[in-house]
Tab-separated table of C-alpha atoms and ligand atoms in Angstrom:
chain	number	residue	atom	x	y	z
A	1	UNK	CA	295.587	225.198	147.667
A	2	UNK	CA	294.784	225.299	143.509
A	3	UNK	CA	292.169	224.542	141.155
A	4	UNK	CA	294.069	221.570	139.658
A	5	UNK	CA	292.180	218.433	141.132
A	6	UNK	CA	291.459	215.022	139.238
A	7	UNK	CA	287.767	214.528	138.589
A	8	UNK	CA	286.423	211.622	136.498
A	9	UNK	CA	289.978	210.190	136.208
A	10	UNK	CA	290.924	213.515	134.644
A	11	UNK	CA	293.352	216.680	135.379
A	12	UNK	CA	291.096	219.367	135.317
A	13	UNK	CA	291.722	223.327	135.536
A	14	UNK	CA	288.834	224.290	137.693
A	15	UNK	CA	285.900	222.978	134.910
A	16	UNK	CA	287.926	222.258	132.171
A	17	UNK	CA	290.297	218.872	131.719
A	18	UNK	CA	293.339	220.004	130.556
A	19	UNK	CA	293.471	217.368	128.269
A	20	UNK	CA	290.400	219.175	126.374
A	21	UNK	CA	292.941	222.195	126.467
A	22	UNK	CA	296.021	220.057	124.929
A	23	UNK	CA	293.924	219.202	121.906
A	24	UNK	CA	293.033	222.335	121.143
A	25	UNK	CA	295.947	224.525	121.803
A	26	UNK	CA	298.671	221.796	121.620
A	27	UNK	CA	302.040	221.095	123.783
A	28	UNK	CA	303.561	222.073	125.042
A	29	UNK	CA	301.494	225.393	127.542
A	30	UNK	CA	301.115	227.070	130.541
A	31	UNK	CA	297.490	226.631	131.993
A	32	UNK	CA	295.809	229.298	134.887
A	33	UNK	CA	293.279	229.466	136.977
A	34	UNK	CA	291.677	232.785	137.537
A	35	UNK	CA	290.022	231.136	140.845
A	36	UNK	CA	293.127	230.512	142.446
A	37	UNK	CA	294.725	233.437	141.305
A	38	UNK	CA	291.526	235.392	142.927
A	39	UNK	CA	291.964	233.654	146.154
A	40	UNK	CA	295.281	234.080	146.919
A	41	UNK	CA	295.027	238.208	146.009
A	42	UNK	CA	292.667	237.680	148.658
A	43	UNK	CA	293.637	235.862	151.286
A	44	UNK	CA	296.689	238.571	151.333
A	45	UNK	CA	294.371	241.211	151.365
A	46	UNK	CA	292.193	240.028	153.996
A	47	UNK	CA	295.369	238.846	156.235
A	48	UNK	CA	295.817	243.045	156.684
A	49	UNK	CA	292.098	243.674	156.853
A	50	UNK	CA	293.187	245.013	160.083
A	51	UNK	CA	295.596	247.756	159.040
A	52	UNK	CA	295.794	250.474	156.297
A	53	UNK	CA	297.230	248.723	153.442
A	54	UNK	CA	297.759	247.514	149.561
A	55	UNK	CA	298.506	244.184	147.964
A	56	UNK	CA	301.363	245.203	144.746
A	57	UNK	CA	301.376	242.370	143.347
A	58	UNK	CA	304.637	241.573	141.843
A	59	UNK	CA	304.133	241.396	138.207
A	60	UNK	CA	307.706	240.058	137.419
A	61	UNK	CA	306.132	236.146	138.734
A	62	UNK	CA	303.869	236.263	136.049
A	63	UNK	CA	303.381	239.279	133.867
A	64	UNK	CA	300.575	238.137	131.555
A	65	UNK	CA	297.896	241.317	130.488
A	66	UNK	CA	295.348	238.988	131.717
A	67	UNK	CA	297.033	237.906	135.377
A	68	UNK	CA	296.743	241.998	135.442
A	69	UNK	CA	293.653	242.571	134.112
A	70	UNK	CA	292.090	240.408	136.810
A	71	UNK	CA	294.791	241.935	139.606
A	72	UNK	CA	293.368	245.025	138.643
A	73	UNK	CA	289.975	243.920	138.800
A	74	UNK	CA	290.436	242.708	142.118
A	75	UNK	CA	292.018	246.053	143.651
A	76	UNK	CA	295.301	244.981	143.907
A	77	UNK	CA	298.823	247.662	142.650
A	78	UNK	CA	301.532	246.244	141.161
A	79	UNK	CA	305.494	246.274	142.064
A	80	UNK	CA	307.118	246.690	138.824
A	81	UNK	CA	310.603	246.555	138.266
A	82	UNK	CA	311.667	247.716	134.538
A	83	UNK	CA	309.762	250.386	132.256
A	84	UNK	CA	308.617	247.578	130.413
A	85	UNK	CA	306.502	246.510	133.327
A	86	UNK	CA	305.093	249.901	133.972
A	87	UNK	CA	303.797	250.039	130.239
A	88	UNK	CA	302.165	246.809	130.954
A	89	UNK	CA	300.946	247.608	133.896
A	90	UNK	CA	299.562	250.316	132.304
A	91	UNK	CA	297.920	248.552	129.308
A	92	UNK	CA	296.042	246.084	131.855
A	93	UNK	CA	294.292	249.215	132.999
A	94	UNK	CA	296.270	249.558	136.311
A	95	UNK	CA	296.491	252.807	137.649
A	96	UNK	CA	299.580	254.988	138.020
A	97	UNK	CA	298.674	255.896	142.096
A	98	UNK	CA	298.682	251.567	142.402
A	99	UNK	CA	302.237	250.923	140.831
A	100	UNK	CA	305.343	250.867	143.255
A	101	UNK	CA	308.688	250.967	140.906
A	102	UNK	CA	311.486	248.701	142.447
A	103	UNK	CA	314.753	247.792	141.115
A	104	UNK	CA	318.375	248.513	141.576
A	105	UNK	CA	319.205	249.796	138.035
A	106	UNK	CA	316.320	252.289	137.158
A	107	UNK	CA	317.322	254.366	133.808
A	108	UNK	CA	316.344	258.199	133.994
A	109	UNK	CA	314.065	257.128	130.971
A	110	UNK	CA	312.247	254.445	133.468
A	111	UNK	CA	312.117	257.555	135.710
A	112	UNK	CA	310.887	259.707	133.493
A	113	UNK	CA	308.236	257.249	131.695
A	114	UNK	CA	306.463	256.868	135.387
A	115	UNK	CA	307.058	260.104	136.840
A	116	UNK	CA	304.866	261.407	133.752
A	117	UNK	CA	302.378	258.597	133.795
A	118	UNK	CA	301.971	258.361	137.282
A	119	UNK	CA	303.792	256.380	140.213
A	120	UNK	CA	302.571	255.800	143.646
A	121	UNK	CA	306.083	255.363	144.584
A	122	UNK	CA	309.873	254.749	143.910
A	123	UNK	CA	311.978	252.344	145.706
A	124	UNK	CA	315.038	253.830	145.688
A	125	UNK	CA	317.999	251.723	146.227
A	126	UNK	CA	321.049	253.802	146.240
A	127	UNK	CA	322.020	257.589	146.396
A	128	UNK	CA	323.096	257.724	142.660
A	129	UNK	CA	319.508	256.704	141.608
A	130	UNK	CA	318.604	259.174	144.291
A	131	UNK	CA	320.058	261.805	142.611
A	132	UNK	CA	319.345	260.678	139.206
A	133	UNK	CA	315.471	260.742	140.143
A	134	UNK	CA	315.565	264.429	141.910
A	135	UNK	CA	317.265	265.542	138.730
A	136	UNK	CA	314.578	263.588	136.186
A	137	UNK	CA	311.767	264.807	138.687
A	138	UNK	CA	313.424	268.533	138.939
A	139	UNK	CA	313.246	268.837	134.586
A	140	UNK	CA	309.700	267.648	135.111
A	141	UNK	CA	308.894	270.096	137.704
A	142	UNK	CA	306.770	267.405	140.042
A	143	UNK	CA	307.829	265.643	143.100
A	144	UNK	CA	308.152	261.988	143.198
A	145	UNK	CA	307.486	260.555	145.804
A	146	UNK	CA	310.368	257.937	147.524
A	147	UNK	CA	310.920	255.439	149.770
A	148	UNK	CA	314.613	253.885	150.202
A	149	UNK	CA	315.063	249.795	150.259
A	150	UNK	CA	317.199	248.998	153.487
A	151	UNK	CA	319.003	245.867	153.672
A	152	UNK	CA	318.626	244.878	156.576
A	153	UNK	CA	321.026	241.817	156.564
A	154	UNK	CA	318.954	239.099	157.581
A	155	UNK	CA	319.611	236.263	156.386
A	156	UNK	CA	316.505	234.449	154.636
A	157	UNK	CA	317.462	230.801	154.439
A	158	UNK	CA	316.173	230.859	150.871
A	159	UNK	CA	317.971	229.713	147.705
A	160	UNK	CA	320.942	231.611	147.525
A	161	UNK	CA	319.834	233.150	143.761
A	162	UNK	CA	316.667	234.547	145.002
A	163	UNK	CA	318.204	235.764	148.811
A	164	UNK	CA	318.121	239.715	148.683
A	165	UNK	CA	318.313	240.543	152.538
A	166	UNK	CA	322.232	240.012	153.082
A	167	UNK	CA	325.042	242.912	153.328
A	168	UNK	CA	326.841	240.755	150.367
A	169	UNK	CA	323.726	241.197	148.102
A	170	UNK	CA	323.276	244.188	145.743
A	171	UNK	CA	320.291	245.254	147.138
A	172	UNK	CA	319.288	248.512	148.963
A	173	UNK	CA	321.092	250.160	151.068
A	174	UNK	CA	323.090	248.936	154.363
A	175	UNK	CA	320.190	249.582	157.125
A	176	UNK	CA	323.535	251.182	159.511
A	177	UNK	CA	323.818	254.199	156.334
A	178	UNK	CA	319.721	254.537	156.202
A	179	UNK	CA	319.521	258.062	158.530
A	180	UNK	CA	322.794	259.565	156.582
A	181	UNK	CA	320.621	258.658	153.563
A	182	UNK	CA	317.473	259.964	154.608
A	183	UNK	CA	319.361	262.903	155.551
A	184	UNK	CA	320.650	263.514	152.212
A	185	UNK	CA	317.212	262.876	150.903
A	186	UNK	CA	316.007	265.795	152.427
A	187	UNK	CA	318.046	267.979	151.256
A	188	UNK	CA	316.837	266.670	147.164
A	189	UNK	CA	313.682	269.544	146.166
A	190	UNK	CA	313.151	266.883	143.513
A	191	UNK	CA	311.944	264.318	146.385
A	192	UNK	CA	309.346	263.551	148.937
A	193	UNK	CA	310.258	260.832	151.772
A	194	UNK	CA	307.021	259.095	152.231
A	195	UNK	CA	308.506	255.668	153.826
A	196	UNK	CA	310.460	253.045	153.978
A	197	UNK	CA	311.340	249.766	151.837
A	198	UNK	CA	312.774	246.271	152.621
A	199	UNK	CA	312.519	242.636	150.570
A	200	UNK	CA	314.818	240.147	151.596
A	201	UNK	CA	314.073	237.057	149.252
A	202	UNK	CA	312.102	235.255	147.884
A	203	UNK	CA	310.524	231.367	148.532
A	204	UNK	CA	311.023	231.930	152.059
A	205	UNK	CA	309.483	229.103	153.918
A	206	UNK	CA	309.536	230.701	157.575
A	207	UNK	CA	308.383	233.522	159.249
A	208	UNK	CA	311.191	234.441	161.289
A	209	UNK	CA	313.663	235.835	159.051
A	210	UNK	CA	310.754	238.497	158.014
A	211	UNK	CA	309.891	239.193	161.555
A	212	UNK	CA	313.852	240.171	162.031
A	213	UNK	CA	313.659	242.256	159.031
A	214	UNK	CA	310.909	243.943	160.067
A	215	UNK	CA	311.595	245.124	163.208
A	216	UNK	CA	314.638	246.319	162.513
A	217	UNK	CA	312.383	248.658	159.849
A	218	UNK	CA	309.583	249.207	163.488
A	219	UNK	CA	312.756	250.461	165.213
A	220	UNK	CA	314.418	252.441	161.894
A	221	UNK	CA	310.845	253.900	161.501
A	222	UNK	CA	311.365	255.505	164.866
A	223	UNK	CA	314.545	256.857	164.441
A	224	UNK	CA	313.646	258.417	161.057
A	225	UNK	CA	310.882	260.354	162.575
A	226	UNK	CA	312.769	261.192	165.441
A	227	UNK	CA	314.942	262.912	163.025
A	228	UNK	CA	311.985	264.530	161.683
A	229	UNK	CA	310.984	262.957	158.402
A	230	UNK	CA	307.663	261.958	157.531
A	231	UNK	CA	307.185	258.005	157.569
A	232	UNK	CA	303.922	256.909	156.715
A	233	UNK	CA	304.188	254.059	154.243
A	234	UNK	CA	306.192	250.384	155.002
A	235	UNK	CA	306.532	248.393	151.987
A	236	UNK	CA	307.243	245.000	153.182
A	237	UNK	CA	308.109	243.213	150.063
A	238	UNK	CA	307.542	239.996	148.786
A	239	UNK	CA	309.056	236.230	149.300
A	240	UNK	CA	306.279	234.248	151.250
A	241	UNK	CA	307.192	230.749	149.727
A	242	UNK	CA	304.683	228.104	148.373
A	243	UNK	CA	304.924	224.238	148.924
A	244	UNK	CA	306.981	223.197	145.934
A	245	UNK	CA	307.015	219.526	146.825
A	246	UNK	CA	303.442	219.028	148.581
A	247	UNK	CA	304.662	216.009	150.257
A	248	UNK	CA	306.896	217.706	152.459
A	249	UNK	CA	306.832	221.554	152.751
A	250	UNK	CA	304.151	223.730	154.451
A	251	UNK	CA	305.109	227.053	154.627
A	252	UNK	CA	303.553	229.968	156.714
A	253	UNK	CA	300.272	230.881	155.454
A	254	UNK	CA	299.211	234.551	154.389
A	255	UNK	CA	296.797	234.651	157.482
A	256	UNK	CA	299.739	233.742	160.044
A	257	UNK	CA	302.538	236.294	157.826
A	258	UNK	CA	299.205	238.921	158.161
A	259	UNK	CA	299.475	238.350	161.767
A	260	UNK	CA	302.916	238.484	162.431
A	261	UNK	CA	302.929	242.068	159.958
A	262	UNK	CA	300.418	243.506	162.204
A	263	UNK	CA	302.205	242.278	165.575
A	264	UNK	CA	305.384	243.826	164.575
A	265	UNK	CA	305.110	246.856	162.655
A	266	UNK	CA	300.765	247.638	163.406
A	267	UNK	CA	301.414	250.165	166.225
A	268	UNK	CA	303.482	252.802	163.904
A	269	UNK	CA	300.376	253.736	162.415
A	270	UNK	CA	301.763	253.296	158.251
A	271	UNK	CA	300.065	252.014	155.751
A	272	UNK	CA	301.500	248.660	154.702
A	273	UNK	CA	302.281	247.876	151.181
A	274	UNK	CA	303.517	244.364	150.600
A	275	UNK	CA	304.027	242.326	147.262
A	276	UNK	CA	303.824	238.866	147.067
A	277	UNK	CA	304.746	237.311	143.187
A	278	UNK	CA	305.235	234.004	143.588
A	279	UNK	CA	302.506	233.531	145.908
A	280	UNK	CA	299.800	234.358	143.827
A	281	UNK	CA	300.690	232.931	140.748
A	282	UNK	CA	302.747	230.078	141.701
A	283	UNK	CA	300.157	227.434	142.259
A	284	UNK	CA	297.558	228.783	140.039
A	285	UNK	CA	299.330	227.641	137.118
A	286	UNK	CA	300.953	224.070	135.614
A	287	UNK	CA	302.932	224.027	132.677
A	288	UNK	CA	301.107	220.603	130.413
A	289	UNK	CA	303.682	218.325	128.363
A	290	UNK	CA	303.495	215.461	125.602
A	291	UNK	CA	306.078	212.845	126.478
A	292	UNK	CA	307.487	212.000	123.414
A	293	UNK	CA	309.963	208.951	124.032
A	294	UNK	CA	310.676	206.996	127.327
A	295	UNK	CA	314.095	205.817	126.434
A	296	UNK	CA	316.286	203.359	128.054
A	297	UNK	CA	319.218	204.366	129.875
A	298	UNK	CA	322.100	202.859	131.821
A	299	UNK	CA	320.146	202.183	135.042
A	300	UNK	CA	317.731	204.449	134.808
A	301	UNK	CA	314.942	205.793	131.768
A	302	UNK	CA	315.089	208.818	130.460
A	303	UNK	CA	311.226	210.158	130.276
A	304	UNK	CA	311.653	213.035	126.748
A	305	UNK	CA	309.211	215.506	127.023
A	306	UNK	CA	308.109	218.145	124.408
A	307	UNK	CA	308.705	221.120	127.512
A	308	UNK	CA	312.307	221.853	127.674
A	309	UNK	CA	314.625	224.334	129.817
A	310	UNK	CA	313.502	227.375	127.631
A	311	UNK	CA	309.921	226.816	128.740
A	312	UNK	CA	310.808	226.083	132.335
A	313	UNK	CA	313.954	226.849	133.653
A	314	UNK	CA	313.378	227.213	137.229
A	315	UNK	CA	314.834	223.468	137.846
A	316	UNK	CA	317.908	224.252	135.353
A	317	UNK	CA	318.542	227.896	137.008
A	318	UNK	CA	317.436	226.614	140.955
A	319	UNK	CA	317.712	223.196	141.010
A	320	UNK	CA	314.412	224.102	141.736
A	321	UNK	CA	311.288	220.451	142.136
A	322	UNK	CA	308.103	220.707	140.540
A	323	UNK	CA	305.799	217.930	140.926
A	324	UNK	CA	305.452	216.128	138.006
A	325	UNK	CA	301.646	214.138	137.387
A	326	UNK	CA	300.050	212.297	134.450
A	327	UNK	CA	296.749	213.833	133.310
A	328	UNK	CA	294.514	210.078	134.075
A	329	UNK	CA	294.740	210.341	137.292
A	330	UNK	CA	297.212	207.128	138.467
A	331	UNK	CA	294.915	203.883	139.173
A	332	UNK	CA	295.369	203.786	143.177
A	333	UNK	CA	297.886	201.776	144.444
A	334	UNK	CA	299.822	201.565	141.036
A	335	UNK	CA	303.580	201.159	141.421
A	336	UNK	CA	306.244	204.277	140.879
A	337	UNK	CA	308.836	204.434	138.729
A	338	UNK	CA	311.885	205.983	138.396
A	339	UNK	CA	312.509	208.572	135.806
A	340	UNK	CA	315.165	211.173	134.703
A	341	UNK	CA	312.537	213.753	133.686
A	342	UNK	CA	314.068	215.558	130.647
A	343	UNK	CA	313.777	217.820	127.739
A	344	UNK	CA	314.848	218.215	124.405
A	345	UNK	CA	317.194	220.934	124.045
A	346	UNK	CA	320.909	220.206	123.789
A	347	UNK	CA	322.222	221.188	127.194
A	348	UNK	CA	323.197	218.432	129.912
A	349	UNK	CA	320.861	220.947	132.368
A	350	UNK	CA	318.032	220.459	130.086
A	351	UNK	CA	316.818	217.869	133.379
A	352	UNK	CA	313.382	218.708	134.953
A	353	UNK	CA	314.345	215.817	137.726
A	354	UNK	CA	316.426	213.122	138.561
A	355	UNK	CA	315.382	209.478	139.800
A	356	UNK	CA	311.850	210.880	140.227
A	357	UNK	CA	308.921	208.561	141.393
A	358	UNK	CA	306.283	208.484	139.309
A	359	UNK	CA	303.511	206.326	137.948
A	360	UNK	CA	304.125	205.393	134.484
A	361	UNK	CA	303.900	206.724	131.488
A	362	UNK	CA	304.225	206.045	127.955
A	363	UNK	CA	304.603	208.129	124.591
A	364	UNK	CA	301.599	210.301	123.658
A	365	UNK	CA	300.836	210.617	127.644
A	366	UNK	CA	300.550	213.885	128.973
A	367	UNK	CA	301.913	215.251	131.948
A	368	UNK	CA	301.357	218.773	133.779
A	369	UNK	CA	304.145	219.775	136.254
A	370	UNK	CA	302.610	221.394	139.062
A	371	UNK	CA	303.514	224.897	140.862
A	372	UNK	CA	304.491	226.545	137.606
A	373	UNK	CA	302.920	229.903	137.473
A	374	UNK	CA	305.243	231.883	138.869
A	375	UNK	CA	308.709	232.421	137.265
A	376	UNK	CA	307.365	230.000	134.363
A	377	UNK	CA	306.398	231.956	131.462
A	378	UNK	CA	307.929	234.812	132.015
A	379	UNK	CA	311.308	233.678	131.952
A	380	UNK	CA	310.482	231.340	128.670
A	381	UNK	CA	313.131	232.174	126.221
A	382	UNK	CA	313.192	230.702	122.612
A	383	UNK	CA	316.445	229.191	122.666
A	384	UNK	CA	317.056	225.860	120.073
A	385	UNK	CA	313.953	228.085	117.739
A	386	UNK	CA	311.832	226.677	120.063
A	387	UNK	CA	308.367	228.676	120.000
A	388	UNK	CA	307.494	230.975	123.186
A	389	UNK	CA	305.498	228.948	125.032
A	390	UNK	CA	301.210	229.668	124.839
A	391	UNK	CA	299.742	230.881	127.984
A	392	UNK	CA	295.660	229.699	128.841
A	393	UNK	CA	293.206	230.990	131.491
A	394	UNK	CA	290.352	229.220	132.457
A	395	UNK	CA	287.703	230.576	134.512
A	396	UNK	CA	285.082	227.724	135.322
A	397	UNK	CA	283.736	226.065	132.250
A	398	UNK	CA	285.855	228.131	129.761
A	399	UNK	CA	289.562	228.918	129.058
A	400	UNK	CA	291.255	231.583	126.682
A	401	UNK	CA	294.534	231.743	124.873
A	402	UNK	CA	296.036	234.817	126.687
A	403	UNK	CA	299.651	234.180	124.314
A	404	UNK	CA	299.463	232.648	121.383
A	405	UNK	CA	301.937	230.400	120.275
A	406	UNK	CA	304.063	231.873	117.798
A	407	UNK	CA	304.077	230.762	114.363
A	408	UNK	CA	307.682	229.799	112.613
A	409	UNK	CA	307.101	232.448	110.332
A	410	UNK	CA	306.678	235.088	113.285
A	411	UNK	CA	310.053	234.143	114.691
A	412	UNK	CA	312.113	233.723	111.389
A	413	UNK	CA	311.159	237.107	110.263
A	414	UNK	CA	311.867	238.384	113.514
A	415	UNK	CA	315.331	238.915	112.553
A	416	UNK	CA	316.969	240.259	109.353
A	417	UNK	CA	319.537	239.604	107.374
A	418	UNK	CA	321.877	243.287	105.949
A	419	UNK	CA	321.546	244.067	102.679
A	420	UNK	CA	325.467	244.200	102.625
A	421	UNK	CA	325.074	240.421	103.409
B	501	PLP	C1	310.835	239.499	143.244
B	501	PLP	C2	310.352	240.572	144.106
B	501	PLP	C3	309.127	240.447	144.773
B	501	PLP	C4	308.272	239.223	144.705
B	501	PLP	O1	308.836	238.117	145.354
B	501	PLP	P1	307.977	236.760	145.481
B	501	PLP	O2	308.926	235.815	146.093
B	501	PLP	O3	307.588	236.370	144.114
B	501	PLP	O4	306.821	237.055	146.352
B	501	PLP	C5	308.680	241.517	145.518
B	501	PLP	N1	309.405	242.661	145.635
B	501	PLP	C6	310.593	242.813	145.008
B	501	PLP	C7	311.334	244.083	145.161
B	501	PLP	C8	311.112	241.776	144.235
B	501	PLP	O5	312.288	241.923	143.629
């Protein structure tokens, strides 16, 4: 559920209409709710109430100072998966013992930048970054702390982009090497074994693909400490999906995932770490667009809109739906039209949707497209000089700019032209 609900005919954010948002701030903008946000941290965190455990939010879904200001606020770590994270992290006011460090291509100066700031733990994915961190952590003279990411090739029935669980993927290592790893482990002074990692995609939309995964880390968790190393920590990853198209999908909920965690993996006595992105910030955000032209096509109209592939590119990249609404809420009963839902940057996959139903809508109209808080932002780009798009929270009755829109100036002198020139 979000904070996006049409009161008095009107797309609100929690109190505010977005529309009241739009005239101040413009189109097009990414819009937040910290109530949502707050209650989906929570619903995580009270799904393992009945275990030992943290919440890391992953940060790469939506990476905004504020999202992590409030994470923070609330309790929750963060899984971060490039340097540039961790100083973010960092800056929010998140401390070092919260932040789990994932990733398959850590740099010794990522290693180094956490190992002297602080790091609850590494996720090590292979046995050259093993090495790599035992010698960054050896020049340091600390310890840092490890677990390895298994694949555990399951497959997740997920987009194949965003599947991570498979042998054929790049990530972690094959759960048939894990004891020969741990083993070597071991022997690394630089190191400390403290558990074991596994995340096998993300937007997974059933439970049962996670429930495989994770008992074959229940049964790898005995084998380890039969072998005599020290397991006490299971970071489960992320990937619990959200209901893109609301009409149709209903994923597993936190509280039944919580469950099914504590079924499988409750009786080994580990703390649980798990990290849910899109979950949290998916549907506590909608990214709010002017249409500027409804033009007529060959069997079909073309609905232009002032968001564009560089804002959003989840439907370009994915394929991915997002539902599309007007802000006045659609007089009941009105009749749907078909639209080819588009942008204007000059790339045939600059196409929010195809033939999508919706009530219509004319130039000047605004439109918010639902779900957009995860993945959104964060992987807006500036391509065609199109400004980075502005980010808004709202909290009840008022709403902040958390990114400003850059001005034309910002992002001409951005770049600079040789004197040799
Ligand atoms: C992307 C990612 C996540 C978050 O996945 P969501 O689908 O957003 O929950 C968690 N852990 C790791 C290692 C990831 O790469």
């Amino acid at each position: 559920m979000d904070h996006f609900l049409y009161r008095d005919g009107n797309l609100h954010a929690e109190d505010v209409p977005l529309a009241q948002i739009a005239a101040q701030v413009g189109t097009p903008f990414y819009c937040y709710c910290a109530a949502t946000l707050t209650r989906h941290f929570r619903l995580f965190d009270e799904a393992l109430a009945g275990v030992d455990h943290l919440v890391c939010y992953a940060m790469k879904a939506n990476s905004n100072l504020a999202v992590l200001k409030l994470m923070g606020d609330l309790g929750a770590g963060v899984d971060v998966v490039s340097g540039g994270e961790y100083r973010k992290a960092r800056a929010a006011g998140i401390p070092g013992e919260r932040i789990v460090f994932s990733g398959v291509g850590k740099t010794r100066e990522e290693m180094h930048l956490a190992l002297s700031g602080g790091i609850r733990q590494f996720n090590v994915e292979s046995e050259p970054e093993m090495e790599a961190l035992n010698e960054v952590a050896l020049s340091l003279g600390v310890v840092a702390p490890i677990t390895v990411r298994v694949n555990p090739d399951v497959d997740a029935k997920t987009h194949e982009k965003i599947a991570t669980g498979k042998s054929e993927n790049k990530f972690g290592i094959p759960i048939a090497r894990a004891r020969a790893v741990y083993a070597h482990a071991a022997t690394l002074r630089g190191l400390a074994v403290v558990g074991i990692d596994v995340h096998i995609g993300s937007q997974l939309t059933e439970l049962a693909p996670f429930e495989q995964a994770y008992a074959k880390v229940a049964e790898l968790t005995r084998a380890l400490r039969a072998d005599g190393h020290t397991i006490t920590r299971l970071d489960l990853g992320g990937g619990l999906g959200i209901p893109y198209e609301r009409a149709n999908t209903a994923p597993p909920l936190p509280v039944e995932y919580g469950q099914m965690v504590q079924r499988t993996l409750g009786d080994l006595g580990c703390e649980i770490e798990i990290e849910p992105g899109r979950l949290i910030a998916g549907n506590a955000g909608v990214l709010v667009s002017q249409v500027i032209y409804v033009k007529q096509g060959e069997g079909r109209d073309f609905l232009i809109l002032d968001a564009a592939m560089n804002d959003l590119v989840r439907p370009a990249m994915y394929g991915a739906h997002h539902d599309i609404v007007p802000l006045v809420e659609p007089a009941p009963g009105v009749e749907q039209v078909p639209y080819d839902v588009v942008g204007p940057v000059c790339e045939s996959g600059d196409t929010f949707a195809k033939a999508r139903m919706m009530p219509p809508v004319g130039p000047g109209d605004l439109v918010a497209f639902r779900s957009a808080g995860a993945y959104g932002a964060v992987m807006a780009s500036e391509y065609n000089t199109r400004p980075l798009v502005p980010e808004v929270l709202v909290s009840g009755d008022h709403f902040a700019v958390i990114r400003a829109r850059p001005s034309f100036d910002e992002i001409i002198n951005r770049d600079t032209i040789p004197e040799w020139l």
